mmCIF file of C-alpha atoms and ligand atoms in Angstrom:
data_model
loop_
_atom_site.group_PDB
_atom_site.id
_atom_site.type_symbol
_atom_site.label_atom_id
_atom_site.label_comp_id
_atom_site.label_asym_id
_atom_site.label_seq_id
_atom_site.Cartn_x
_atom_site.Cartn_y
_atom_site.Cartn_z
ATOM 1 C CA MET A 7 124.978 91.880 98.590
ATOM 2 C CA LYS A 8 122.412 91.447 101.395
ATOM 3 C CA ASN A 9 122.914 89.142 104.353
ATOM 4 C CA LEU A 10 119.794 87.049 104.719
ATOM 5 C CA ALA A 11 118.710 84.712 107.505
ATOM 6 C CA VAL A 12 115.902 82.175 107.061
ATOM 7 C CA LEU A 13 113.743 80.996 109.958
ATOM 8 C CA LEU A 14 111.754 77.800 109.487
ATOM 9 C CA SER A 15 109.995 75.063 111.416
ATOM 10 C CA GLY A 16 109.340 72.357 108.859
ATOM 11 C CA ARG A 17 109.841 71.095 105.342
ATOM 12 C CA GLY A 18 111.737 74.104 104.027
ATOM 13 C CA SER A 19 110.559 74.241 100.424
ATOM 14 C CA ASN A 20 110.368 78.035 100.537
ATOM 15 C CA PHE A 21 113.874 78.086 101.950
ATOM 16 C CA GLU A 22 114.978 75.898 99.019
ATOM 17 C CA ALA A 23 113.363 78.275 96.531
ATOM 18 C CA ILE A 24 115.212 81.197 98.130
ATOM 19 C CA ARG A 25 118.460 79.261 98.159
ATOM 20 C CA ALA A 26 118.069 78.374 94.478
ATOM 21 C CA ALA A 27 117.514 82.046 93.649
ATOM 22 C CA VAL A 28 120.630 82.977 95.623
ATOM 23 C CA ASP A 29 122.647 80.262 93.904
ATOM 24 C CA ASP A 30 121.637 81.258 90.374
ATOM 25 C CA GLY A 31 122.192 84.960 91.055
ATOM 26 C CA THR A 32 118.519 86.001 90.885
ATOM 27 C CA LEU A 33 118.868 87.284 94.437
ATOM 28 C CA GLY A 34 121.924 89.335 95.293
ATOM 29 C CA ALA A 35 122.165 87.855 98.745
ATOM 30 C CA LYS A 36 124.094 85.524 100.976
ATOM 31 C CA ILE A 37 122.269 83.165 103.339
ATOM 32 C CA VAL A 38 124.160 83.722 106.576
ATOM 33 C CA ALA A 39 121.980 81.614 108.877
ATOM 34 C CA VAL A 40 119.145 79.117 108.779
ATOM 35 C CA VAL A 41 117.472 78.897 112.169
ATOM 36 C CA SER A 42 114.786 76.494 113.358
ATOM 37 C CA ASN A 43 112.896 76.195 116.608
ATOM 38 C CA LYS A 44 112.452 72.512 115.670
ATOM 39 C CA PRO A 45 115.742 70.625 115.843
ATOM 40 C CA ASP A 46 114.367 67.882 113.583
ATOM 41 C CA ALA A 47 112.998 70.209 110.891
ATOM 42 C CA GLN A 48 113.587 68.880 107.389
ATOM 43 C CA GLY A 49 114.534 72.405 106.296
ATOM 44 C CA LEU A 50 117.378 72.491 108.792
ATOM 45 C CA ALA A 51 118.744 69.213 107.416
ATOM 46 C CA ARG A 52 118.490 70.643 103.905
ATOM 47 C CA ALA A 53 120.465 73.705 105.020
ATOM 48 C CA ARG A 54 123.184 71.520 106.537
ATOM 49 C CA GLU A 55 123.382 69.454 103.363
ATOM 50 C CA ALA A 56 123.811 72.666 101.399
ATOM 51 C CA GLY A 57 126.704 73.628 103.664
ATOM 52 C CA LEU A 58 124.905 76.644 105.120
ATOM 53 C CA PRO A 59 125.190 77.727 108.755
ATOM 54 C CA ALA A 60 122.257 75.943 110.415
ATOM 55 C CA PHE A 61 121.130 76.547 113.985
ATOM 56 C CA ALA A 62 118.588 74.621 116.038
ATOM 57 C CA ILE A 63 117.228 76.855 118.786
ATOM 58 C CA ASP A 64 114.568 74.718 120.430
ATOM 59 C CA HIS A 65 111.922 76.900 122.078
ATOM 60 C CA LYS A 66 111.206 74.098 124.545
ATOM 61 C CA GLN A 67 114.648 74.627 126.059
ATOM 62 C CA PHE A 68 113.816 78.185 127.148
ATOM 63 C CA PRO A 69 111.724 79.336 130.117
ATOM 64 C CA ASN A 70 109.608 81.727 128.060
ATOM 65 C CA ARG A 71 109.056 83.241 124.621
ATOM 66 C CA GLU A 72 111.238 86.269 125.285
ATOM 67 C CA ALA A 73 114.257 84.206 126.324
ATOM 68 C CA HIS A 74 113.912 82.118 123.186
ATOM 69 C CA GLU A 75 113.607 85.181 120.960
ATOM 70 C CA ARG A 76 116.654 86.765 122.617
ATOM 71 C CA ALA A 77 118.667 83.666 121.723
ATOM 72 C CA VAL A 78 117.413 83.801 118.123
ATOM 73 C CA VAL A 79 118.298 87.511 117.849
ATOM 74 C CA ALA A 80 121.779 86.863 119.243
ATOM 75 C CA THR A 81 122.328 84.136 116.643
ATOM 76 C CA LEU A 82 121.055 86.316 113.796
ATOM 77 C CA GLN A 83 123.180 89.272 114.878
ATOM 78 C CA ALA A 84 126.297 87.119 115.324
ATOM 79 C CA ALA A 85 125.743 85.845 111.767
ATOM 80 C CA GLY A 86 125.494 89.425 110.525
ATOM 81 C CA ALA A 87 121.944 89.076 109.236
ATOM 82 C CA GLY A 88 120.451 92.235 107.738
ATOM 83 C CA PHE A 89 117.196 90.673 106.555
ATOM 84 C CA VAL A 90 115.090 87.822 107.907
ATOM 85 C CA ALA A 91 112.772 85.597 105.873
ATOM 86 C CA LEU A 92 110.196 83.593 107.817
ATOM 87 C CA ALA A 93 109.620 80.482 105.748
ATOM 88 C CA GLY A 94 107.124 78.295 107.537
ATOM 89 C CA TYR A 95 108.324 79.522 110.930
ATOM 90 C CA MET A 96 105.488 78.429 113.195
ATOM 91 C CA ARG A 97 106.025 80.840 116.077
ATOM 92 C CA LEU A 98 104.279 84.064 116.989
ATOM 93 C CA LEU A 99 106.845 86.869 117.011
ATOM 94 C CA THR A 100 107.035 89.568 119.659
ATOM 95 C CA THR A 101 108.828 92.904 119.768
ATOM 96 C CA THR A 102 111.939 91.228 121.152
ATOM 97 C CA LEU A 103 112.600 89.572 117.805
ATOM 98 C CA ILE A 104 110.919 92.139 115.566
ATOM 99 C CA GLU A 105 112.446 95.393 116.814
ATOM 100 C CA PRO A 106 116.108 94.682 115.913
ATOM 101 C CA PHE A 107 114.997 93.877 112.338
ATOM 102 C CA ARG A 108 111.922 96.082 111.982
ATOM 103 C CA GLY A 109 110.953 96.546 108.349
ATOM 104 C CA ARG A 110 113.429 93.865 107.306
ATOM 105 C CA ILE A 111 111.486 90.740 108.317
ATOM 106 C CA LEU A 112 109.295 89.079 105.687
ATOM 107 C CA ASN A 113 106.739 86.323 106.042
ATOM 108 C CA ILE A 114 104.851 84.165 103.566
ATOM 109 C CA HIS A 115 101.297 83.016 104.135
ATOM 110 C CA PRO A 116 99.286 80.608 101.962
ATOM 111 C CA SER A 117 96.194 82.782 101.438
ATOM 112 C CA LEU A 118 95.269 86.167 100.081
ATOM 113 C CA LEU A 119 95.499 88.124 103.311
ATOM 114 C CA PRO A 120 93.596 89.491 105.142
ATOM 115 C CA ALA A 121 91.483 86.432 104.344
ATOM 116 C CA PHE A 122 92.275 83.305 106.314
ATOM 117 C CA PRO A 123 95.166 84.228 108.622
ATOM 118 C CA GLY A 124 96.603 81.681 111.037
ATOM 119 C CA VAL A 125 96.949 77.952 110.607
ATOM 120 C CA ASN A 126 95.319 75.778 107.918
ATOM 121 C CA ALA A 127 94.765 78.701 105.565
ATOM 122 C CA GLN A 128 94.111 76.393 102.601
ATOM 123 C CA ALA A 129 91.479 74.422 104.529
ATOM 124 C CA GLN A 130 89.890 77.702 105.654
ATOM 125 C CA ALA A 131 89.656 78.852 102.037
ATOM 126 C CA LEU A 132 88.056 75.575 100.911
ATOM 127 C CA ALA A 133 85.601 75.595 103.817
ATOM 128 C CA HIS A 134 84.585 79.163 103.047
ATOM 129 C CA GLY A 135 83.967 78.323 99.405
ATOM 130 C CA VAL A 136 86.031 81.101 97.859
ATOM 131 C CA LYS A 137 86.798 80.702 94.176
ATOM 132 C CA VAL A 138 90.338 82.069 94.299
ATOM 133 C CA SER A 139 93.058 81.969 96.892
ATOM 134 C CA GLY A 140 96.808 82.324 96.703
ATOM 135 C CA CYS A 141 99.691 83.523 98.771
ATOM 136 C CA THR A 142 100.901 86.726 100.388
ATOM 137 C CA VAL A 143 104.392 87.934 101.235
ATOM 138 C CA HIS A 144 104.327 90.739 103.763
ATOM 139 C CA LEU A 145 106.454 92.689 106.192
ATOM 140 C CA VAL A 146 106.151 91.421 109.734
ATOM 141 C CA ASP A 147 104.720 93.322 112.674
ATOM 142 C CA GLU A 148 103.510 92.197 116.084
ATOM 143 C CA THR A 149 100.136 91.002 114.775
ATOM 144 C CA LEU A 150 99.904 87.573 113.143
ATOM 145 C CA ASP A 151 99.860 87.660 109.324
ATOM 146 C CA ASN A 152 99.230 91.383 109.350
ATOM 147 C CA GLY A 153 102.034 93.651 108.094
ATOM 148 C CA PRO A 154 102.162 95.655 104.835
ATOM 149 C CA ILE A 155 101.698 93.441 101.772
ATOM 150 C CA ILE A 156 104.613 93.274 99.343
ATOM 151 C CA VAL A 157 103.407 90.680 96.813
ATOM 152 C CA GLN A 158 100.328 88.507 96.312
ATOM 153 C CA HIS A 159 99.834 85.719 93.780
ATOM 154 C CA VAL A 160 96.346 84.419 92.954
ATOM 155 C CA VAL A 161 95.442 80.796 92.194
ATOM 156 C CA PRO A 162 92.035 79.394 91.218
ATOM 157 C CA ILE A 163 90.163 76.998 93.478
ATOM 158 C CA LEU A 164 88.710 74.092 91.523
ATOM 159 C CA ASP A 165 85.521 72.235 92.388
ATOM 160 C CA ASP A 166 87.377 69.007 93.002
ATOM 161 C CA ASP A 167 90.195 70.513 95.055
ATOM 162 C CA THR A 168 91.270 68.910 98.285
ATOM 163 C CA GLU A 169 93.310 70.679 100.934
ATOM 164 C CA GLU A 170 96.368 68.908 99.508
ATOM 165 C CA SER A 171 95.766 69.776 95.857
ATOM 166 C CA LEU A 172 95.074 73.412 96.707
ATOM 167 C CA ALA A 173 98.132 73.630 98.978
ATOM 168 C CA ALA A 174 100.303 72.217 96.188
ATOM 169 C CA ARG A 175 98.972 74.756 93.652
ATOM 170 C CA ILE A 176 99.543 77.623 96.081
ATOM 171 C CA LEU A 177 103.021 76.371 96.986
ATOM 172 C CA VAL A 178 104.206 76.710 93.383
ATOM 173 C CA GLU A 179 103.271 80.399 93.566
ATOM 174 C CA GLU A 180 104.738 80.819 97.061
ATOM 175 C CA HIS A 181 108.166 79.936 95.764
ATOM 176 C CA LYS A 182 107.960 82.578 93.005
ATOM 177 C CA ALA A 183 106.339 85.229 95.181
ATOM 178 C CA TYR A 184 108.931 84.946 97.938
ATOM 179 C CA VAL A 185 111.805 85.512 95.527
ATOM 180 C CA GLU A 186 110.003 88.462 93.930
ATOM 181 C CA ALA A 187 109.305 90.070 97.292
ATOM 182 C CA LEU A 188 112.900 89.662 98.441
ATOM 183 C CA GLN A 189 114.123 91.232 95.195
ATOM 184 C CA ILE A 190 111.902 94.250 95.765
ATOM 185 C CA VAL A 191 112.900 94.667 99.405
ATOM 186 C CA PHE A 192 116.593 94.257 98.633
ATOM 187 C CA GLU A 193 116.340 96.927 95.930
ATOM 188 C CA GLY A 194 114.903 99.245 98.569
ATOM 189 C CA THR A 195 112.885 101.169 95.993
ATOM 190 C CA TYR A 196 109.674 101.378 98.006
ATOM 191 C CA ARG A 197 108.062 103.202 100.851
ATOM 192 C CA VAL A 198 105.520 102.162 103.450
ATOM 193 C CA GLU A 199 102.524 104.466 103.810
ATOM 194 C CA GLY A 200 100.379 103.213 106.648
ATOM 195 C CA ARG A 201 99.432 99.706 105.625
ATOM 196 C CA ARG A 202 100.404 100.277 102.011
ATOM 197 C CA PHE A 203 103.699 99.038 100.577
ATOM 198 C CA VAL A 204 104.254 101.306 97.566
ATOM 199 C CA ARG A 205 106.921 100.907 94.880
ATOM 200 C CA ASN A 206 108.792 104.116 93.987
ATOM 201 C CA THR A 207 108.304 105.171 90.407
HETATM 202 C C1 LIG B 24 104.001 77.336 103.488
HETATM 203 O O1 LIG B 24 102.740 77.004 102.976
HETATM 204 C C2 LIG B 24 104.004 78.708 104.073
HETATM 205 O O2 LIG B 24 103.203 79.609 103.375
HETATM 206 C C3 LIG B 24 103.427 78.451 105.430
HETATM 207 O O3 LIG B 24 104.007 77.249 105.843
HETATM 208 C C4 LIG B 24 104.355 76.482 104.698
HETATM 209 C C5 LIG B 24 105.818 76.193 104.770
HETATM 210 O O4 LIG B 24 106.241 75.319 103.743
HETATM 211 N N1 LIG B 24 103.665 79.583 106.292
HETATM 212 P P1 LIG B 24 107.781 75.048 103.553
HETATM 213 O O5 LIG B 24 108.360 74.623 104.894
HETATM 214 O O6 LIG B 24 108.424 76.320 103.043
HETATM 215 O O7 LIG B 24 107.861 73.949 102.546
#
């Protein structure tokens, strides 16, 4: 059984997908903390409704990024978190938060990285005119949307897609990809060779 914390800033649909997979036994994990830098995040309300330990740690209440990250780390450690899933957590992470959980922090991004990192990935994909996009779950390092790639799911881009229709199609795959990636990481049957995340055979 792995102790998992989820960090989010918004809606929390990826958190809900993870929670559902925990509840039905697909993931052998316990969600020990749900943390948001946005006190009014819908995902935090969903966590409270589910009876999970939910913590608002508002970055605006701290003098700088490091102080905020130290508070987040203290909360995660007090909860006994072994793994951290970033699920729409809209903050850049520094070593202060990464180092205590290095190799055990995952992030999801709504594009096929390294294409279209950063915000508005779906709009970037449409504007560029690519014919496929998708989502990426990766290990987190100090560079935005950069760490070794665990899982990617591809979706087609249709001629009549809008940002909303594409985001919705990608989101369906995000929910599956995140659970898959967590399963793989929890199993621990992989190694990281440079940038490459390689499954043991
Ligand atoms: C997702 O598209 C995720 O890939 C991105 O932010 C969005 C969060 O959605 N990083 P939700 O809060 O999980 O519903």
